[in-house]
Amino acid sequence: MPLTAQRTGTAVLRPGALVRASGGPRYAVALAVDALGTGLLRPFLLLYGVTVLDLSAPATGTAMTAGIIAGLVCMPAVGRWLDRGARSTVVAASMLVRVLGVALLLATPAGHVQPFAAAALFLGIGNQAWPAAHAVLVATVTHGRERDAALAAGRALRNAALGVGALVATACLAGGTTALRALAAVTGLAYLAAAALAWSVRLRADAVRAEDTGDGPAPRTRMRALLAANVVYAFCLNVPEIALPLVLVTQLHASPMWSAAVFVANTVLVVTLQVPVTAVLSRFPRRTVMALAGLVLTASYVGFLGATSLGHGWAAPAVAAVSVVCTLGEIVYAGSATALATHLAPAGALGRTLARFELSTGLGLAVSPAAITTLAPHGPTALWTTLATATLLSAAAVAH
C-alpha cells in the first residue's frame, strides 16, 4: 500500500504505511525506546554530575560541552561509514555507544571528573551520530515526499517519547541521588534494548561511488548555502529551552510556570502537528518551505520583542502566545531541512552530506546558548533583533 495519495497536491497519510516507510514496526519501537531513555537522563545529566558525583557546576558543564564537541568531530567518520552501505548497524552503534557512556556514568566515583568526562564523551558521540544515521536509513527505504513524511513522523515520535521520559524523570527527582542513579541505569537498559531492535532490522545499501552520481556545481552551491543557513536556523530549537526561560524569569520576573508552560506547549505542538504540517506543505518545493520557516521564525522573534515591551502583567502571557508562532516555525523548519539536505545530496555521498548537515545543526545548538546568554543582558532589542536579522538573511540564502 503506498504511503501517500495525492489529493489537490497534498499528501494524505496512511499510518500503517508511514510506519513501514519509517523502517518498520521494530525500528519504530527502537526509536521510541531510545528516545524514552534519552528523555530520562539527558535533561538531568548536569544535575547528576553536581548532586550525585559532587562535581562543581563548571567542571560538569565543561565535560558535557567536550562530549558534544567530540560528537561533532566524529561526524565525518560516521558519514563515510554510511556511504559504504551501513544503515541499521550505524543506528545501533550510536545507541550502543551511549550504553557505554551510561555504564561509565554509573561506575564514576564521587568527586572524579575524568570518568564523568569520558561518559559525557560517549553520550555526546551517540547523540550526535544518531540523527544522520536515522535520516540515511529512512532515505534508503523510501523516497520523495514519502521520505519527508517518514522523517517528520520519526521526529514526532521521538519528541513524544522524549517528553514522556522527561516527565517520568521529573516525577522521580524527589527520590534524590538514588533516584538519579536508577534513572541512569534504566536509560542504559533502554539504549541496549533499542540497539538490539535497530540492529535486528538488518538494513544495508549498496555503496555508490560519488563520481558516478552526476553531482554538479549548482547542488553543491545550494548545499553550502543550506549548511550555513542551518547553523542560524538551529537557534530556534534552543529558544523554548534557553532564551524564553531567561527572558521570562530574569528580565520579566515572571513565574517559572510560564517557562514550563511554553516548553510543554512546544512539545505537544511538535508531536501533534509535525506530520500533518509537513504533509500540507508537501505541495510546495522544499527550498520554498524552508525559506517560509525562516520568515515565520523571524516574525516570532519580532513578536517576542514586542511582547517584552508590554507591562509586566501582560508581557509573560504575550511571550507565551508568540511562542506558538515560534514553534510553528520550528515545525516547518524541521519538516523541510533534513528533507532538503537529503534531496540535494548526491547518492554516493548521502551519508557524508547528512553528516555535514547534522554537524551544522550541532554547531548551531552548541553556539546558541553562548550567543543567547551574551546578547540577553544587553536587553530584548539586542537579542531579538539580532536573531531576527540573522534568520531573515539565512532564509534569503536558502531561497536563492
Coordinates of C-alpha atoms in Angstrom, one line a residue:
M1 CA 0.0 0.0 0.0
P2 CA 1.5 3.4 -0.9
L3 CA 2.3 5.8 1.9
T4 CA 0.6 8.7 0.3
A5 CA -2.2 9.5 -2.1
Q6 CA -2.3 12.8 -4.0
R7 CA -5.4 15.0 -3.5
T8 CA -5.1 18.5 -4.8
G9 CA -1.3 18.2 -4.4
T10 CA -1.4 17.4 -0.7
A11 CA -0.1 14.2 0.8
V12 CA -2.8 12.1 2.5
L13 CA -1.1 9.9 5.2
R14 CA -1.8 6.3 6.0
P15 CA -0.4 5.5 9.4
G16 CA 0.4 1.8 8.7
A17 CA 2.3 2.7 5.6
L18 CA 4.0 5.6 7.4
V19 CA 5.4 3.1 10.0
R20 CA 6.7 0.8 7.2
A21 CA 8.3 3.8 5.4
S22 CA 10.0 4.8 8.7
G23 CA 11.8 1.5 8.9
G24 CA 9.1 -0.9 10.1
P25 CA 7.4 -1.6 13.4
R26 CA 10.6 -2.9 15.1
Y27 CA 12.5 0.2 14.1
A28 CA 9.7 2.4 15.3
V29 CA 9.7 0.7 18.7
A30 CA 13.5 1.1 18.8
L31 CA 13.1 4.9 18.2
A32 CA 10.5 5.2 20.9
V33 CA 12.6 3.2 23.5
D34 CA 15.8 5.1 22.6
A35 CA 14.0 8.5 22.9
L36 CA 12.4 7.4 26.2
G37 CA 15.8 6.6 27.6
T38 CA 17.2 9.9 26.4
G39 CA 14.3 11.8 28.0
L40 CA 15.0 10.1 31.3
L41 CA 18.6 11.2 31.5
R42 CA 19.7 14.0 29.1
P43 CA 17.8 16.8 30.8
F44 CA 19.3 15.8 34.2
L45 CA 22.9 15.0 33.2
L46 CA 24.2 18.2 34.7
L47 CA 22.2 17.6 37.8
Y48 CA 23.7 14.1 38.0
G49 CA 27.2 15.4 37.9
V50 CA 26.6 18.1 40.5
T51 CA 24.4 16.2 43.0
V52 CA 25.3 12.5 42.7
L53 CA 29.0 12.9 41.9
D54 CA 29.7 16.1 43.9
L55 CA 31.3 17.8 40.9
S56 CA 31.4 21.6 40.5
A57 CA 28.9 23.0 38.0
P58 CA 31.7 24.5 35.8
A59 CA 33.6 21.1 35.7
T60 CA 30.3 19.3 34.9
G61 CA 29.4 21.8 32.2
T62 CA 32.8 21.7 30.6
A63 CA 32.8 17.9 30.5
M64 CA 29.3 17.9 28.8
T65 CA 30.5 20.5 26.3
A66 CA 33.6 18.4 25.5
G67 CA 31.3 15.5 24.8
I68 CA 29.2 17.5 22.3
I69 CA 32.3 18.7 20.5
A70 CA 33.7 15.1 20.4
G71 CA 30.4 14.0 18.8
L72 CA 30.7 16.7 16.2
V73 CA 34.3 15.8 15.4
C74 CA 33.2 12.2 14.8
M75 CA 30.6 13.1 12.2
P76 CA 32.8 12.8 9.1
A77 CA 33.7 9.3 10.0
V78 CA 30.1 8.4 10.5
G79 CA 29.2 9.8 7.1
R80 CA 31.9 7.7 5.4
W81 CA 30.7 4.6 7.2
L82 CA 27.1 5.3 6.0
D83 CA 28.4 5.8 2.4
R84 CA 30.0 2.4 2.5
G85 CA 26.4 1.0 2.8
A86 CA 25.9 0.6 6.5
R87 CA 22.4 1.6 7.7
S88 CA 20.8 -0.1 10.7
T89 CA 24.3 -1.0 12.0
V90 CA 25.2 2.6 12.4
V91 CA 21.9 3.4 14.1
A92 CA 22.5 0.5 16.5
A93 CA 26.1 1.6 17.1
S94 CA 25.0 5.1 18.0
M95 CA 22.8 3.6 20.7
L96 CA 25.5 1.1 21.9
V97 CA 28.0 3.9 22.4
R98 CA 25.5 5.6 24.7
V99 CA 25.2 2.3 26.7
L100 CA 28.9 2.5 27.3
G101 CA 28.5 6.2 28.3
V102 CA 25.8 5.3 30.9
A103 CA 27.9 2.4 32.2
L104 CA 30.9 4.8 32.8
L105 CA 28.5 7.2 34.4
L106 CA 27.3 4.6 36.9
A107 CA 30.9 3.5 37.6
T108 CA 32.2 7.0 38.2
P109 CA 33.1 7.6 41.9
A110 CA 32.1 10.8 43.6
G111 CA 34.4 13.6 43.1
H112 CA 36.2 12.2 40.0
V113 CA 35.6 14.4 36.9
Q114 CA 37.7 12.3 34.4
P115 CA 35.4 9.3 34.3
F116 CA 32.4 11.6 34.1
A117 CA 34.0 13.4 31.2
A118 CA 34.6 10.0 29.4
A119 CA 30.9 9.2 30.0
A120 CA 29.8 12.5 28.6
L121 CA 32.1 12.0 25.6
F122 CA 30.5 8.6 24.6
L123 CA 27.0 10.0 25.3
G124 CA 27.8 13.0 23.1
I125 CA 29.1 10.8 20.2
G126 CA 26.0 8.7 20.2
N127 CA 23.7 11.8 20.4
Q128 CA 25.4 13.5 17.5
A129 CA 25.7 10.4 15.3
W130 CA 22.1 9.2 15.7
P131 CA 20.2 11.8 13.6
A132 CA 22.3 11.4 10.5
A133 CA 22.2 7.6 10.7
H134 CA 18.4 7.6 11.2
A135 CA 17.9 10.0 8.2
V136 CA 20.1 7.9 5.9
L137 CA 18.2 4.8 6.9
V138 CA 14.8 6.4 6.2
A139 CA 16.1 7.7 2.9
T140 CA 17.1 4.2 1.9
V141 CA 13.7 2.6 2.5
T142 CA 11.6 5.4 1.0
H143 CA 11.8 8.3 -1.5
G144 CA 10.4 11.6 -2.4
R145 CA 7.6 13.1 -0.3
E146 CA 7.1 9.7 1.4
R147 CA 10.6 10.1 2.8
D148 CA 9.7 13.6 4.0
A149 CA 6.6 12.4 5.8
A150 CA 8.6 9.4 7.3
L151 CA 11.3 11.8 8.7
A152 CA 8.6 14.0 10.1
A153 CA 6.9 11.0 11.8
G154 CA 10.2 9.9 13.3
R155 CA 10.7 13.4 14.8
A156 CA 7.1 13.5 16.2
L157 CA 7.6 10.0 17.7
R158 CA 10.9 10.9 19.2
N159 CA 9.6 14.2 20.7
A160 CA 6.7 12.3 22.3
A161 CA 8.9 9.7 23.9
L162 CA 11.4 12.4 25.0
G163 CA 8.6 14.3 26.7
V164 CA 7.3 11.2 28.5
G165 CA 10.8 10.3 29.6
A166 CA 11.4 13.8 30.9
L167 CA 8.1 13.7 32.8
V168 CA 8.9 10.4 34.4
A169 CA 12.3 11.6 35.4
T170 CA 10.9 14.8 36.9
A171 CA 8.4 12.8 39.0
C172 CA 11.3 10.6 40.2
L173 CA 13.6 13.5 41.3
A174 CA 12.0 13.5 44.8
G175 CA 14.0 10.3 45.4
G176 CA 17.3 12.3 45.4
T177 CA 20.6 10.8 44.3
T178 CA 19.3 7.2 44.5
A179 CA 16.5 8.0 42.0
L180 CA 19.0 9.7 39.6
R181 CA 21.2 6.6 39.7
A182 CA 18.2 4.4 39.0
L183 CA 17.2 6.7 36.1
A184 CA 20.7 6.4 34.6
A185 CA 20.5 2.6 34.9
V186 CA 17.1 2.5 33.2
T187 CA 18.4 4.7 30.5
G188 CA 21.3 2.3 29.8
L189 CA 18.9 -0.6 29.6
A190 CA 16.6 1.4 27.2
Y191 CA 19.6 2.2 24.9
L192 CA 20.6 -1.5 24.9
A193 CA 17.1 -2.7 24.0
A194 CA 16.8 0.0 21.3
A195 CA 20.2 -1.0 19.8
A196 CA 19.1 -4.7 19.7
L197 CA 15.9 -3.8 17.9
A198 CA 17.6 -1.4 15.5
W199 CA 20.2 -4.0 14.6
S200 CA 17.6 -6.7 14.1
V201 CA 16.2 -4.7 11.1
R202 CA 19.4 -5.7 9.2
L203 CA 19.2 -3.0 6.6
R204 CA 22.1 -2.3 4.3
A205 CA 22.5 -0.5 1.0
D206 CA 25.0 -0.9 -1.9
A207 CA 27.7 1.6 -1.8
V208 CA 27.6 4.1 -4.8
R209 CA 30.7 5.9 -6.0
A210 CA 30.4 9.6 -5.6
E211 CA 31.9 10.3 -9.0
D212 CA 29.0 8.3 -10.7
T213 CA 26.2 10.4 -9.2
G214 CA 26.4 13.4 -11.6
D215 CA 26.6 15.9 -8.8
G216 CA 27.1 19.3 -10.4
P217 CA 28.1 22.8 -9.2
A218 CA 24.5 24.1 -8.6
P219 CA 23.6 21.4 -6.0
R220 CA 27.0 22.0 -4.3
T221 CA 26.4 25.7 -4.1
R222 CA 22.9 25.2 -2.8
M223 CA 24.2 22.7 -0.2
R224 CA 26.8 25.2 1.1
A225 CA 24.1 27.9 1.4
L226 CA 21.9 25.4 3.2
L227 CA 24.6 24.3 5.7
A228 CA 25.5 27.9 6.5
A229 CA 21.8 28.9 6.9
N230 CA 21.1 25.8 9.0
V231 CA 23.5 26.9 11.7
V232 CA 21.3 30.0 12.3
Y233 CA 18.0 28.2 11.9
A234 CA 19.1 25.7 14.6
F235 CA 19.0 28.5 17.1
C236 CA 15.2 28.2 17.1
L237 CA 15.5 24.7 18.8
N238 CA 17.0 26.4 21.9
V239 CA 14.6 29.3 22.1
P240 CA 12.0 27.5 24.2
E241 CA 14.6 25.9 26.5
I242 CA 17.1 28.8 26.9
A243 CA 16.0 32.1 25.5
L244 CA 12.4 32.2 26.8
P245 CA 13.1 31.0 30.3
L246 CA 16.0 33.5 30.5
V247 CA 13.8 36.4 29.4
L248 CA 10.7 35.3 31.4
V249 CA 12.5 34.7 34.7
T250 CA 15.4 37.1 34.8
Q251 CA 14.0 40.1 32.8
L252 CA 10.3 39.9 33.2
H253 CA 10.4 38.4 36.7
A254 CA 7.6 36.1 35.8
S255 CA 6.7 32.8 37.5
P256 CA 8.8 29.8 36.3
M257 CA 5.4 28.2 35.5
W258 CA 5.3 30.3 32.3
S259 CA 8.6 28.7 31.1
A260 CA 7.2 25.3 31.9
A261 CA 4.0 26.0 30.0
V262 CA 6.0 27.2 27.0
F263 CA 8.1 24.0 27.0
V264 CA 5.0 21.7 27.4
A265 CA 3.1 23.6 24.6
N266 CA 6.2 23.3 22.3
T267 CA 6.4 19.5 22.9
V268 CA 2.7 19.0 22.4
L269 CA 2.5 21.1 19.2
V270 CA 5.6 19.3 17.7
V271 CA 4.1 15.9 18.4
T272 CA 0.7 16.6 17.1
L273 CA 1.4 18.9 14.1
Q274 CA 4.8 17.8 12.7
V275 CA 3.4 15.1 10.3
P276 CA 0.2 17.0 9.2
V277 CA 2.0 20.3 8.6
T278 CA 4.7 18.5 6.6
A279 CA 2.0 16.8 4.6
V280 CA 0.2 20.0 3.9
L281 CA 3.3 21.8 2.8
S282 CA 4.4 18.9 0.5
R283 CA 2.7 20.6 -2.4
F284 CA 5.5 23.3 -2.4
P285 CA 9.2 23.0 -3.2
R286 CA 11.4 22.1 -0.2
R287 CA 13.5 25.3 -0.6
T288 CA 10.4 27.4 -0.6
V289 CA 9.1 25.7 2.6
M290 CA 12.4 26.1 4.4
A291 CA 12.5 29.8 3.4
L292 CA 9.0 30.1 4.7
A293 CA 10.1 28.6 8.0
G294 CA 12.8 31.4 8.3
L295 CA 10.1 34.0 7.7
V296 CA 7.8 32.6 10.4
L297 CA 10.8 32.4 12.9
T298 CA 11.7 35.9 12.0
A299 CA 8.2 37.1 12.7
S300 CA 8.1 35.3 16.0
Y301 CA 11.4 37.0 17.1
V302 CA 9.9 40.3 16.2
G303 CA 6.8 39.3 18.2
F304 CA 8.9 38.4 21.2
L305 CA 10.5 41.9 21.1
G306 CA 7.0 43.5 21.0
A307 CA 5.7 41.2 23.8
T308 CA 8.6 42.0 26.2
S309 CA 7.8 45.7 25.8
L310 CA 4.3 45.3 27.3
G311 CA 3.6 45.8 31.0
H312 CA 4.6 43.1 33.4
G313 CA 1.1 41.8 33.8
W314 CA 0.8 41.3 30.0
A315 CA 4.3 40.5 28.9
A316 CA 4.5 36.9 30.1
P317 CA 1.2 35.8 28.5
A318 CA 2.2 37.6 25.3
V319 CA 5.5 35.8 25.2
A320 CA 3.8 32.5 25.7
A321 CA 1.3 33.3 22.9
V322 CA 4.2 34.3 20.5
S323 CA 6.0 31.1 21.4
V324 CA 3.3 29.2 19.5
V325 CA 4.3 31.1 16.3
C326 CA 7.9 30.2 17.0
T327 CA 7.0 26.5 17.4
L328 CA 5.2 26.6 14.1
G329 CA 8.3 28.0 12.5
E330 CA 10.3 25.2 14.2
I331 CA 7.9 22.6 12.8
V332 CA 8.1 23.9 9.3
Y333 CA 11.9 24.1 9.5
A334 CA 12.2 20.5 10.9
G335 CA 9.9 19.2 8.3
S336 CA 11.9 20.7 5.4
A337 CA 15.5 21.0 6.4
T338 CA 16.7 17.3 6.6
A339 CA 14.4 16.5 3.6
L340 CA 16.1 19.3 1.6
A341 CA 19.6 18.2 2.5
T342 CA 18.7 14.6 1.5
H343 CA 17.2 15.8 -1.8
L344 CA 20.3 17.9 -2.6
A345 CA 22.8 15.1 -1.7
P346 CA 24.4 13.0 -4.4
A347 CA 23.6 9.3 -4.0
G348 CA 27.2 8.3 -3.4
A349 CA 27.6 10.9 -0.7
L350 CA 24.3 10.7 1.1
G351 CA 26.0 9.7 4.4
R352 CA 28.7 12.4 4.3
T353 CA 26.2 15.1 3.2
L354 CA 23.7 14.3 6.0
A355 CA 26.7 14.1 8.4
R356 CA 27.7 17.6 7.4
F357 CA 24.1 18.8 7.8
E358 CA 23.9 17.4 11.3
L359 CA 27.3 18.9 12.0
S360 CA 25.9 22.3 11.1
T361 CA 22.8 21.7 13.3
G362 CA 25.1 20.6 16.2
L363 CA 27.2 23.7 15.7
G364 CA 24.1 25.9 15.9
L365 CA 22.9 24.1 19.0
A366 CA 26.4 24.4 20.6
V367 CA 26.8 28.1 19.8
S368 CA 23.3 29.3 20.5
P369 CA 23.4 29.1 24.4
A370 CA 26.5 31.3 24.5
A371 CA 25.1 33.7 21.9
I372 CA 21.7 34.0 23.6
T373 CA 23.2 34.4 27.1
T374 CA 25.7 37.0 25.7
L375 CA 23.0 39.1 23.9
A376 CA 20.3 38.9 26.6
P377 CA 21.9 41.1 29.2
H378 CA 22.0 43.9 26.6
G379 CA 18.2 43.9 26.5
P380 CA 15.4 42.5 24.4
T381 CA 16.3 44.6 21.4
A382 CA 19.8 43.3 21.1
L383 CA 18.6 39.7 21.5
W384 CA 15.6 39.5 19.3
T385 CA 16.7 42.0 16.6
T386 CA 20.0 40.0 16.1
L387 CA 18.1 36.7 15.9
A388 CA 15.5 38.1 13.5
T389 CA 18.1 39.7 11.2
A390 CA 20.3 36.6 11.1
T391 CA 17.3 34.3 10.4
L392 CA 15.9 36.6 7.7
L393 CA 19.3 36.6 5.9
S394 CA 19.5 32.8 6.2
A395 CA 16.0 32.4 4.7
A396 CA 17.1 34.6 1.8
A397 CA 20.2 32.5 1.2
V398 CA 18.1 29.3 1.2
A399 CA 15.5 30.8 -1.2
H400 CA 18.1 31.7 -3.8

